[in-house]
PDB file of C-alpha atoms and ligand atoms in Angstrom:
ATOM      1  CA  ARG A  21     -16.881   6.766  57.477  1.00 86.00           C
ATOM      2  CA  HIS A  22     -14.718   3.794  58.384  1.00 94.00           C
ATOM      3  CA  ARG A  23     -12.126   4.511  55.747  1.00 93.00           C
ATOM      4  CA  GLU A  24      -9.505   5.558  58.277  1.00 92.00           C
ATOM      5  CA  TRP A  25      -9.196   2.121  59.880  1.00 94.00           C
ATOM      6  CA  LEU A  26     -10.057   0.107  56.775  1.00 96.00           C
ATOM      7  CA  SER A  27      -7.391   1.719  54.602  1.00 93.00           C
ATOM      8  CA  PRO A  28      -5.198   0.542  52.980  1.00 93.00           C
ATOM      9  CA  ASP A  29      -5.875  -3.182  53.449  1.00 94.00           C
ATOM     10  CA  PHE A  30      -9.640  -3.421  53.295  1.00 97.00           C
ATOM     11  CA  VAL A  31     -10.528  -0.439  51.122  1.00 96.00           C
ATOM     12  CA  ASP A  32      -8.516   0.817  48.172  1.00 94.00           C
ATOM     13  CA  ALA A  33      -7.498   4.369  47.260  1.00 92.00           C
ATOM     14  CA  ASP A  34     -10.753   4.848  45.325  1.00 93.00           C
ATOM     15  CA  GLY A  35     -12.877   3.763  48.278  1.00 91.00           C
ATOM     16  CA  ASN A  36     -13.724   0.334  46.888  1.00 94.00           C
ATOM     17  CA  ILE A  37     -13.787  -2.529  49.363  1.00 94.00           C
ATOM     18  CA  THR A  38     -11.347  -5.369  48.829  1.00 95.00           C
ATOM     19  CA  LEU A  39     -12.357  -9.016  49.150  1.00 95.00           C
ATOM     20  CA  SER A  40     -10.575 -12.317  48.827  1.00 95.00           C
ATOM     21  CA  VAL A  41     -11.509 -16.011  48.798  1.00 96.00           C
ATOM     22  CA  HIS A  42      -9.462 -18.185  51.112  1.00 96.00           C
ATOM     23  CA  ALA A  43      -9.033 -21.845  51.867  1.00 97.00           C
ATOM     24  CA  LEU A  44      -7.312 -22.334  55.226  1.00 98.00           C
ATOM     25  CA  VAL A  45      -5.352 -25.346  56.457  1.00 98.00           C
ATOM     26  CA  ILE A  46      -5.280 -26.284  60.134  1.00 98.00           C
ATOM     27  CA  GLU A  47      -2.561 -28.613  61.311  1.00 98.00           C
ATOM     28  CA  ALA A  48      -3.429 -30.331  64.572  1.00 97.00           C
ATOM     29  CA  PRO A  49      -1.649 -33.349  66.090  1.00 95.00           C
ATOM     30  CA  GLY A  50      -2.032 -36.109  63.495  1.00 95.00           C
ATOM     31  CA  ARG A  51      -4.495 -34.053  61.475  1.00 97.00           C
ATOM     32  CA  ARG A  52      -4.478 -31.824  58.422  1.00 98.00           C
ATOM     33  CA  ILE A  53      -7.818 -30.062  58.043  1.00 98.00           C
ATOM     34  CA  LEU A  54      -8.739 -27.965  54.998  1.00 98.00           C
ATOM     35  CA  VAL A  55     -11.389 -25.347  55.767  1.00 98.00           C
ATOM     36  CA  ASP A  56     -13.349 -24.528  52.580  1.00 98.00           C
ATOM     37  CA  THR A  57     -12.236 -25.286  49.024  1.00 98.00           C
ATOM     38  CA  CYS A  58     -12.840 -21.932  47.281  1.00 97.00           C
ATOM     39  CA  VAL A  59     -14.294 -21.632  43.803  1.00 96.00           C
ATOM     40  CA  GLY A  60     -13.632 -24.700  41.705  1.00 96.00           C
ATOM     41  CA  ASP A  61     -12.818 -25.601  38.136  1.00 95.00           C
ATOM     42  CA  GLN A  62     -16.280 -24.738  36.827  1.00 93.00           C
ATOM     43  CA  VAL A  63     -17.849 -21.464  35.741  1.00 92.00           C
ATOM     44  CA  VAL A  64     -20.686 -20.393  38.042  1.00 92.00           C
ATOM     45  CA  PRO A  65     -23.410 -18.506  36.138  1.00 88.00           C
ATOM     46  CA  GLY A  66     -23.457 -14.858  37.212  1.00 89.00           C
ATOM     47  CA  PHE A  67     -20.015 -15.104  38.820  1.00 90.00           C
ATOM     48  CA  GLU A  68     -17.805 -15.277  35.745  1.00 91.00           C
ATOM     49  CA  MET A  69     -15.500 -12.623  37.270  1.00 89.00           C
ATOM     50  CA  LEU A  70     -14.688 -15.015  40.109  1.00 88.00           C
ATOM     51  CA  THR A  71     -14.843 -18.442  38.486  1.00 91.00           C
ATOM     52  CA  PRO A  72     -13.200 -20.759  37.661  1.00 93.00           C
ATOM     53  CA  ASN A  73      -9.951 -20.935  39.616  1.00 94.00           C
ATOM     54  CA  PRO A  74      -7.780 -23.492  37.803  1.00 94.00           C
ATOM     55  CA  ARG A  75      -4.695 -22.680  39.914  1.00 96.00           C
ATOM     56  CA  PHE A  76      -6.087 -23.745  43.263  1.00 97.00           C
ATOM     57  CA  LEU A  77      -4.542 -27.207  43.599  1.00 98.00           C
ATOM     58  CA  ASP A  78      -1.130 -26.041  42.388  1.00 98.00           C
ATOM     59  CA  ASP A  79      -1.210 -23.163  44.870  1.00 97.00           C
ATOM     60  CA  LEU A  80      -2.254 -25.485  47.691  1.00 98.00           C
ATOM     61  CA  SER A  81       0.512 -27.921  46.850  1.00 98.00           C
ATOM     62  CA  ALA A  82       3.082 -25.120  46.562  1.00 98.00           C
ATOM     63  CA  ALA A  83       2.065 -23.989  50.041  1.00 98.00           C
ATOM     64  CA  GLY A  84       3.086 -27.432  51.308  1.00 98.00           C
ATOM     65  CA  PHE A  85      -0.284 -29.155  51.259  1.00 98.00           C
ATOM     66  CA  PRO A  86      -0.656 -31.601  48.364  1.00 98.00           C
ATOM     67  CA  ARG A  87      -4.256 -32.783  48.077  1.00 98.00           C
ATOM     68  CA  GLU A  88      -3.383 -36.344  49.129  1.00 98.00           C
ATOM     69  CA  SER A  89      -2.142 -35.033  52.488  1.00 98.00           C
ATOM     70  CA  ILE A  90      -5.478 -33.584  53.583  1.00 98.00           C
ATOM     71  CA  ASP A  91      -7.401 -35.867  55.979  1.00 98.00           C
ATOM     72  CA  THR A  92     -10.440 -33.656  56.562  1.00 98.00           C
ATOM     73  CA  VAL A  93     -12.278 -31.179  54.357  1.00 98.00           C
ATOM     74  CA  LEU A  94     -14.593 -28.944  56.327  1.00 98.00           C
ATOM     75  CA  CYS A  95     -17.026 -26.602  54.570  1.00 98.00           C
ATOM     76  CA  THR A  96     -18.307 -23.685  56.651  1.00 98.00           C
ATOM     77  CA  HIS A  97     -21.406 -23.691  54.434  1.00 98.00           C
ATOM     78  CA  LEU A  98     -22.376 -24.930  50.982  1.00 97.00           C
ATOM     79  CA  HIS A  99     -22.090 -21.850  48.744  1.00 96.00           C
ATOM     80  CA  PHE A 100     -20.101 -22.372  45.548  1.00 96.00           C
ATOM     81  CA  ASP A 101     -17.049 -20.404  46.758  1.00 96.00           C
ATOM     82  CA  HIS A 102     -16.607 -22.778  49.716  1.00 98.00           C
ATOM     83  CA  VAL A 103     -17.099 -26.178  48.059  1.00 98.00           C
ATOM     84  CA  GLY A 104     -15.731 -25.666  44.534  1.00 97.00           C
ATOM     85  CA  TRP A 105     -12.708 -27.930  44.707  1.00 98.00           C
ATOM     86  CA  ASN A 106     -14.374 -30.642  46.802  1.00 98.00           C
ATOM     87  CA  THR A 107     -14.460 -32.630  43.578  1.00 98.00           C
ATOM     88  CA  MET A 108     -12.570 -32.475  40.303  1.00 98.00           C
ATOM     89  CA  PRO A 109     -12.979 -33.805  36.780  1.00 96.00           C
ATOM     90  CA  ALA A 110     -11.355 -37.132  35.900  1.00 95.00           C
ATOM     91  CA  GLY A 111     -12.084 -39.538  33.067  1.00 93.00           C
ATOM     92  CA  GLY A 112     -15.352 -37.899  32.045  1.00 92.00           C
ATOM     93  CA  THR A 113     -16.780 -37.894  35.563  1.00 93.00           C
ATOM     94  CA  ARG A 114     -16.044 -36.122  38.851  1.00 95.00           C
ATOM     95  CA  VAL A 115     -14.021 -37.631  41.656  1.00 97.00           C
ATOM     96  CA  PRO A 116     -13.181 -36.496  45.191  1.00 98.00           C
ATOM     97  CA  THR A 117     -10.270 -34.070  44.970  1.00 98.00           C
ATOM     98  CA  PHE A 118      -8.963 -35.154  48.366  1.00 98.00           C
ATOM     99  CA  PRO A 119      -8.782 -38.949  48.133  1.00 98.00           C
ATOM    100  CA  ASN A 120      -7.763 -39.507  51.760  1.00 98.00           C
ATOM    101  CA  ALA A 121     -10.228 -37.111  53.357  1.00 98.00           C
ATOM    102  CA  ARG A 122     -13.549 -37.286  55.100  1.00 98.00           C
ATOM    103  CA  TYR A 123     -15.753 -34.349  54.141  1.00 98.00           C
ATOM    104  CA  LEU A 124     -17.603 -32.589  56.946  1.00 98.00           C
ATOM    105  CA  PHE A 125     -20.845 -30.717  56.294  1.00 98.00           C
ATOM    106  CA  ALA A 126     -23.337 -29.523  58.882  1.00 98.00           C
ATOM    107  CA  ARG A 127     -26.436 -31.681  58.666  1.00 98.00           C
ATOM    108  CA  VAL A 128     -28.847 -28.713  58.822  1.00 98.00           C
ATOM    109  CA  GLU A 129     -26.891 -27.017  56.048  1.00 98.00           C
ATOM    110  CA  TRP A 130     -27.084 -30.087  53.836  1.00 97.00           C
ATOM    111  CA  GLU A 131     -30.798 -30.474  54.534  1.00 97.00           C
ATOM    112  CA  HIS A 132     -31.430 -26.800  53.725  1.00 97.00           C
ATOM    113  CA  TRP A 133     -30.009 -27.100  50.245  1.00 96.00           C
ATOM    114  CA  GLN A 134     -32.055 -30.138  49.219  1.00 91.00           C
ATOM    115  CA  GLY A 135     -34.102 -29.238  46.176  1.00 85.00           C
ATOM    116  CA  GLU A 136     -32.235 -25.981  45.477  1.00 88.00           C
ATOM    117  CA  THR A 137     -32.741 -24.833  41.871  1.00 89.00           C
ATOM    118  CA  HIS A 138     -30.983 -21.417  41.824  1.00 89.00           C
ATOM    119  CA  PRO A 139     -28.527 -21.434  38.885  1.00 86.00           C
ATOM    120  CA  ALA A 140     -25.692 -20.016  41.024  1.00 85.00           C
ATOM    121  CA  PHE A 141     -25.982 -22.764  43.629  1.00 89.00           C
ATOM    122  CA  ALA A 142     -27.695 -25.874  42.265  1.00 92.00           C
ATOM    123  CA  PRO A 143     -25.030 -26.958  39.729  1.00 92.00           C
ATOM    124  CA  THR A 144     -22.236 -26.684  42.297  1.00 94.00           C
ATOM    125  CA  LEU A 145     -24.201 -28.617  44.897  1.00 96.00           C
ATOM    126  CA  ASP A 146     -24.818 -31.342  42.317  1.00 95.00           C
ATOM    127  CA  ALA A 147     -21.150 -31.445  41.277  1.00 96.00           C
ATOM    128  CA  CYS A 148     -19.273 -30.765  44.498  1.00 97.00           C
ATOM    129  CA  VAL A 149     -21.423 -31.864  47.435  1.00 97.00           C
ATOM    130  CA  LYS A 150     -24.078 -34.417  46.500  1.00 96.00           C
ATOM    131  CA  PRO A 151     -21.715 -37.027  45.010  1.00 96.00           C
ATOM    132  CA  LEU A 152     -19.667 -37.067  48.212  1.00 98.00           C
ATOM    133  CA  VAL A 153     -22.730 -37.649  50.381  1.00 97.00           C
ATOM    134  CA  GLU A 154     -23.989 -40.357  48.036  1.00 96.00           C
ATOM    135  CA  ALA A 155     -20.597 -42.070  48.022  1.00 97.00           C
ATOM    136  CA  GLY A 156     -20.541 -42.161  51.826  1.00 98.00           C
ATOM    137  CA  LEU A 157     -17.516 -39.881  51.993  1.00 98.00           C
ATOM    138  CA  ALA A 158     -19.277 -37.113  53.920  1.00 98.00           C
ATOM    139  CA  ASP A 159     -19.998 -36.873  57.619  1.00 98.00           C
ATOM    140  CA  LEU A 160     -23.131 -34.832  58.300  1.00 98.00           C
ATOM    141  CA  VAL A 161     -22.375 -33.310  61.680  1.00 98.00           C
ATOM    142  CA  GLU A 162     -23.960 -31.080  64.288  1.00 98.00           C
ATOM    143  CA  THR A 163     -23.067 -27.381  64.105  1.00 98.00           C
ATOM    144  CA  ASP A 164     -21.108 -27.619  67.383  1.00 98.00           C
ATOM    145  CA  HIS A 165     -19.174 -30.712  66.325  1.00 98.00           C
ATOM    146  CA  ARG A 166     -15.695 -31.185  67.801  1.00 98.00           C
ATOM    147  CA  LEU A 167     -13.089 -32.512  65.355  1.00 98.00           C
ATOM    148  CA  CYS A 168     -10.309 -32.928  67.911  1.00 98.00           C
ATOM    149  CA  ASP A 169      -9.084 -31.353  71.127  1.00 97.00           C
ATOM    150  CA  GLU A 170      -7.871 -28.270  69.265  1.00 98.00           C
ATOM    151  CA  VAL A 171     -10.591 -27.719  66.646  1.00 98.00           C
ATOM    152  CA  TRP A 172     -14.366 -27.473  66.880  1.00 98.00           C
ATOM    153  CA  LEU A 173     -17.340 -25.915  65.102  1.00 98.00           C
ATOM    154  CA  GLU A 174     -19.417 -23.046  66.384  1.00 98.00           C
ATOM    155  CA  PRO A 175     -22.936 -22.468  65.060  1.00 98.00           C
ATOM    156  CA  THR A 176     -23.107 -19.046  63.383  1.00 98.00           C
ATOM    157  CA  PRO A 177     -26.399 -19.104  61.446  1.00 98.00           C
ATOM    158  CA  GLY A 178     -27.818 -16.343  59.288  1.00 98.00           C
ATOM    159  CA  HIS A 179     -25.754 -16.213  56.115  1.00 98.00           C
ATOM    160  CA  THR A 180     -27.045 -19.764  55.704  1.00 97.00           C
ATOM    161  CA  PRO A 181     -29.044 -21.875  58.201  1.00 97.00           C
ATOM    162  CA  GLY A 182     -26.255 -24.340  58.975  1.00 98.00           C
ATOM    163  CA  HIS A 183     -23.334 -21.947  58.722  1.00 98.00           C
ATOM    164  CA  VAL A 184     -20.454 -22.699  61.094  1.00 98.00           C
ATOM    165  CA  ALA A 185     -17.392 -20.809  62.242  1.00 98.00           C
ATOM    166  CA  VAL A 186     -14.294 -22.790  63.163  1.00 98.00           C
ATOM    167  CA  ARG A 187     -12.714 -22.429  66.580  1.00 98.00           C
ATOM    168  CA  ILE A 188      -9.110 -23.326  67.289  1.00 98.00           C
ATOM    169  CA  ALA A 189      -7.355 -23.603  70.644  1.00 98.00           C
ATOM    170  CA  SER A 190      -3.623 -24.190  70.661  1.00 96.00           C
ATOM    171  CA  GLY A 191      -0.794 -23.436  73.050  1.00 95.00           C
ATOM    172  CA  GLY A 192      -3.065 -21.371  75.277  1.00 96.00           C
ATOM    173  CA  GLU A 193      -4.200 -19.213  72.361  1.00 97.00           C
ATOM    174  CA  GLN A 194      -7.567 -19.017  70.608  1.00 98.00           C
ATOM    175  CA  ALA A 195      -8.559 -18.390  67.016  1.00 98.00           C
ATOM    176  CA  LEU A 196     -11.798 -18.176  65.091  1.00 98.00           C
ATOM    177  CA  ILE A 197     -12.273 -18.630  61.346  1.00 98.00           C
ATOM    178  CA  THR A 198     -15.260 -16.498  60.361  1.00 98.00           C
ATOM    179  CA  GLY A 199     -16.520 -18.283  57.290  1.00 98.00           C
ATOM    180  CA  ASP A 200     -19.168 -15.929  55.897  1.00 98.00           C
ATOM    181  CA  MET A 201     -20.610 -14.655  59.185  1.00 98.00           C
ATOM    182  CA  THR A 202     -18.813 -11.569  57.890  1.00 98.00           C
ATOM    183  CA  HIS A 203     -17.527 -10.998  54.373  1.00 97.00           C
ATOM    184  CA  HIS A 204     -15.615  -7.815  55.129  1.00 97.00           C
ATOM    185  CA  PRO A 205     -14.121  -6.303  58.323  1.00 98.00           C
ATOM    186  CA  VAL A 206     -16.472  -3.319  58.085  1.00 97.00           C
ATOM    187  CA  GLN A 207     -19.288  -5.623  59.219  1.00 98.00           C
ATOM    188  CA  TRP A 208     -17.770  -5.635  62.737  1.00 98.00           C
ATOM    189  CA  ALA A 209     -18.438  -1.891  62.870  1.00 98.00           C
ATOM    190  CA  GLU A 210     -21.711  -1.974  60.932  1.00 98.00           C
ATOM    191  CA  LEU A 211     -23.282  -5.111  62.308  1.00 97.00           C
ATOM    192  CA  ASP A 212     -26.476  -4.744  60.292  1.00 97.00           C
ATOM    193  CA  TRP A 213     -24.808  -4.421  56.897  1.00 97.00           C
ATOM    194  CA  ARG A 214     -25.969  -7.462  55.002  1.00 94.00           C
ATOM    195  CA  MET A 215     -24.914  -9.583  52.070  1.00 92.00           C
ATOM    196  CA  PRO A 216     -27.497 -10.175  49.346  1.00 89.00           C
ATOM    197  CA  ALA A 217     -26.815 -13.917  49.594  1.00 91.00           C
ATOM    198  CA  ASP A 218     -27.831 -14.113  53.292  1.00 94.00           C
ATOM    199  CA  THR A 219     -30.757 -16.465  53.845  1.00 95.00           C
ATOM    200  CA  ASP A 220     -31.650 -14.561  57.054  1.00 97.00           C
ATOM    201  CA  SER A 221     -29.955 -11.173  57.449  1.00 97.00           C
ATOM    202  CA  ILE A 222     -31.557 -10.446  60.827  1.00 97.00           C
ATOM    203  CA  GLN A 223     -30.174 -13.681  62.209  1.00 98.00           C
ATOM    204  CA  ALA A 224     -26.781 -12.995  60.585  1.00 98.00           C
ATOM    205  CA  ALA A 225     -26.592  -9.638  62.366  1.00 98.00           C
ATOM    206  CA  ALA A 226     -27.573 -11.260  65.667  1.00 98.00           C
ATOM    207  CA  THR A 227     -24.778 -13.789  65.167  1.00 98.00           C
ATOM    208  CA  ARG A 228     -22.250 -10.979  64.621  1.00 98.00           C
ATOM    209  CA  ARG A 229     -23.473  -9.196  67.771  1.00 98.00           C
ATOM    210  CA  ARG A 230     -23.031 -12.342  69.832  1.00 98.00           C
ATOM    211  CA  VAL A 231     -19.551 -13.070  68.486  1.00 98.00           C
ATOM    212  CA  LEU A 232     -18.468  -9.454  68.916  1.00 98.00           C
ATOM    213  CA  ALA A 233     -19.672  -9.424  72.527  1.00 98.00           C
ATOM    214  CA  GLU A 234     -17.747 -12.608  73.201  1.00 98.00           C
ATOM    215  CA  HIS A 235     -14.470 -11.697  71.514  1.00 98.00           C
ATOM    216  CA  ALA A 236     -14.118  -7.895  71.524  1.00 98.00           C
ATOM    217  CA  ASN A 237     -11.024  -6.746  73.424  1.00 98.00           C
ATOM    218  CA  ARG A 238     -10.004 -10.376  73.823  1.00 98.00           C
ATOM    219  CA  PRO A 239      -6.891 -12.071  72.431  1.00 97.00           C
ATOM    220  CA  THR A 240      -8.910 -14.278  70.025  1.00 98.00           C
ATOM    221  CA  LEU A 241      -7.287 -14.182  66.592  1.00 98.00           C
ATOM    222  CA  VAL A 242     -10.098 -13.646  64.088  1.00 98.00           C
ATOM    223  CA  ILE A 243      -9.297 -15.006  60.624  1.00 98.00           C
ATOM    224  CA  GLY A 244     -11.531 -13.725  57.831  1.00 98.00           C
ATOM    225  CA  THR A 245     -12.403 -16.198  55.112  1.00 98.00           C
ATOM    226  CA  HIS A 246     -13.073 -13.333  52.667  1.00 98.00           C
ATOM    227  CA  TYR A 247     -10.820 -10.616  54.104  1.00 98.00           C
ATOM    228  CA  ALA A 248      -8.034  -9.319  51.927  1.00 97.00           C
ATOM    229  CA  PRO A 249      -4.530  -9.904  53.313  1.00 95.00           C
ATOM    230  CA  PRO A 250      -3.638  -9.546  56.124  1.00 95.00           C
ATOM    231  CA  CYS A 251      -6.767 -11.573  56.811  1.00 96.00           C
ATOM    232  CA  ALA A 252      -6.258 -12.037  60.552  1.00 98.00           C
ATOM    233  CA  GLY A 253      -6.609  -9.663  63.477  1.00 98.00           C
ATOM    234  CA  HIS A 254      -8.568  -8.782  66.585  1.00 98.00           C
ATOM    235  CA  LEU A 255     -11.957  -7.345  67.463  1.00 98.00           C
ATOM    236  CA  VAL A 256     -11.641  -4.145  69.441  1.00 98.00           C
ATOM    237  CA  ARG A 257     -14.294  -1.918  70.957  1.00 97.00           C
ATOM    238  CA  ASP A 258     -13.621   1.504  72.498  1.00 94.00           C
ATOM    239  CA  ALA A 259     -15.204   4.959  72.647  1.00 94.00           C
ATOM    240  CA  SER A 260     -15.312   5.190  68.855  1.00 91.00           C
ATOM    241  CA  GLY A 261     -17.152   1.878  68.560  1.00 95.00           C
ATOM    242  CA  PRO A 262     -16.279  -1.648  67.487  1.00 97.00           C
ATOM    243  CA  ARG A 263     -13.906  -2.445  64.661  1.00 97.00           C
ATOM    244  CA  PHE A 264     -11.373  -4.973  63.374  1.00 98.00           C
ATOM    245  CA  ARG A 265      -7.661  -4.406  63.892  1.00 97.00           C
ATOM    246  CA  ALA A 266      -5.528  -6.315  61.413  1.00 96.00           C
ATOM    247  CA  LYS A 267      -2.525  -8.163  62.788  1.00 95.00           C
ATOM    248  CA  ARG A 268       0.802  -7.428  61.162  1.00 86.00           C
TER     249      ARG A 268
HETATM  250 ZN1   ZN B 304     -18.325 -16.976  50.660  1.00 56.17          ZN
END
């Protein structure tokens, strides 16, 4: 029933939803922050359609952001499609992909995933997260951590326990990177529609309700980590209910 406002960007002609996997770069004074590192160079069991993505570093560099230029890697949560390129293969082992970066993970998120054995998550945690913590390259931060005047984290639990959204304030304007508090714009209209991967779907829905109440009919630019292009827009609520209006 939402096809009218979802089409053509977020639902195709056959009624299938469209999704995307984005890494986003924030440039703040003296800082270059990479938010999420997409799927990596490894196949994730059960997600062969999506993995691997060998082009990622070339695409990032072509966009003007060679890996050496990133000073902070921030992962909204620790699922494989958000940490994949945190590390890369080199000389028979794995090394940090971003040699000049600190890696930021929420402490509660890191603690949640200790002892994970699920085949879709455990190998990526072992390859792309754990080595960075053990090497002292990761900062385990609170879920409301402030990176700088312009960029801070906002706790948005539910999809995972330590999930964070990213807030940006610049030039009098505000933006919010969703991470996986939503995967698709339709979830702003159907707040209870869940993702199978949610650790707590009730909490995830409550998070969406809170964020919607705070940002609906406001100028906050909402940037969807998994929204198909154009991935940014605004939350609106009127007589026909809440929805997402893409910015063109
Ligand atoms: Zn995701």
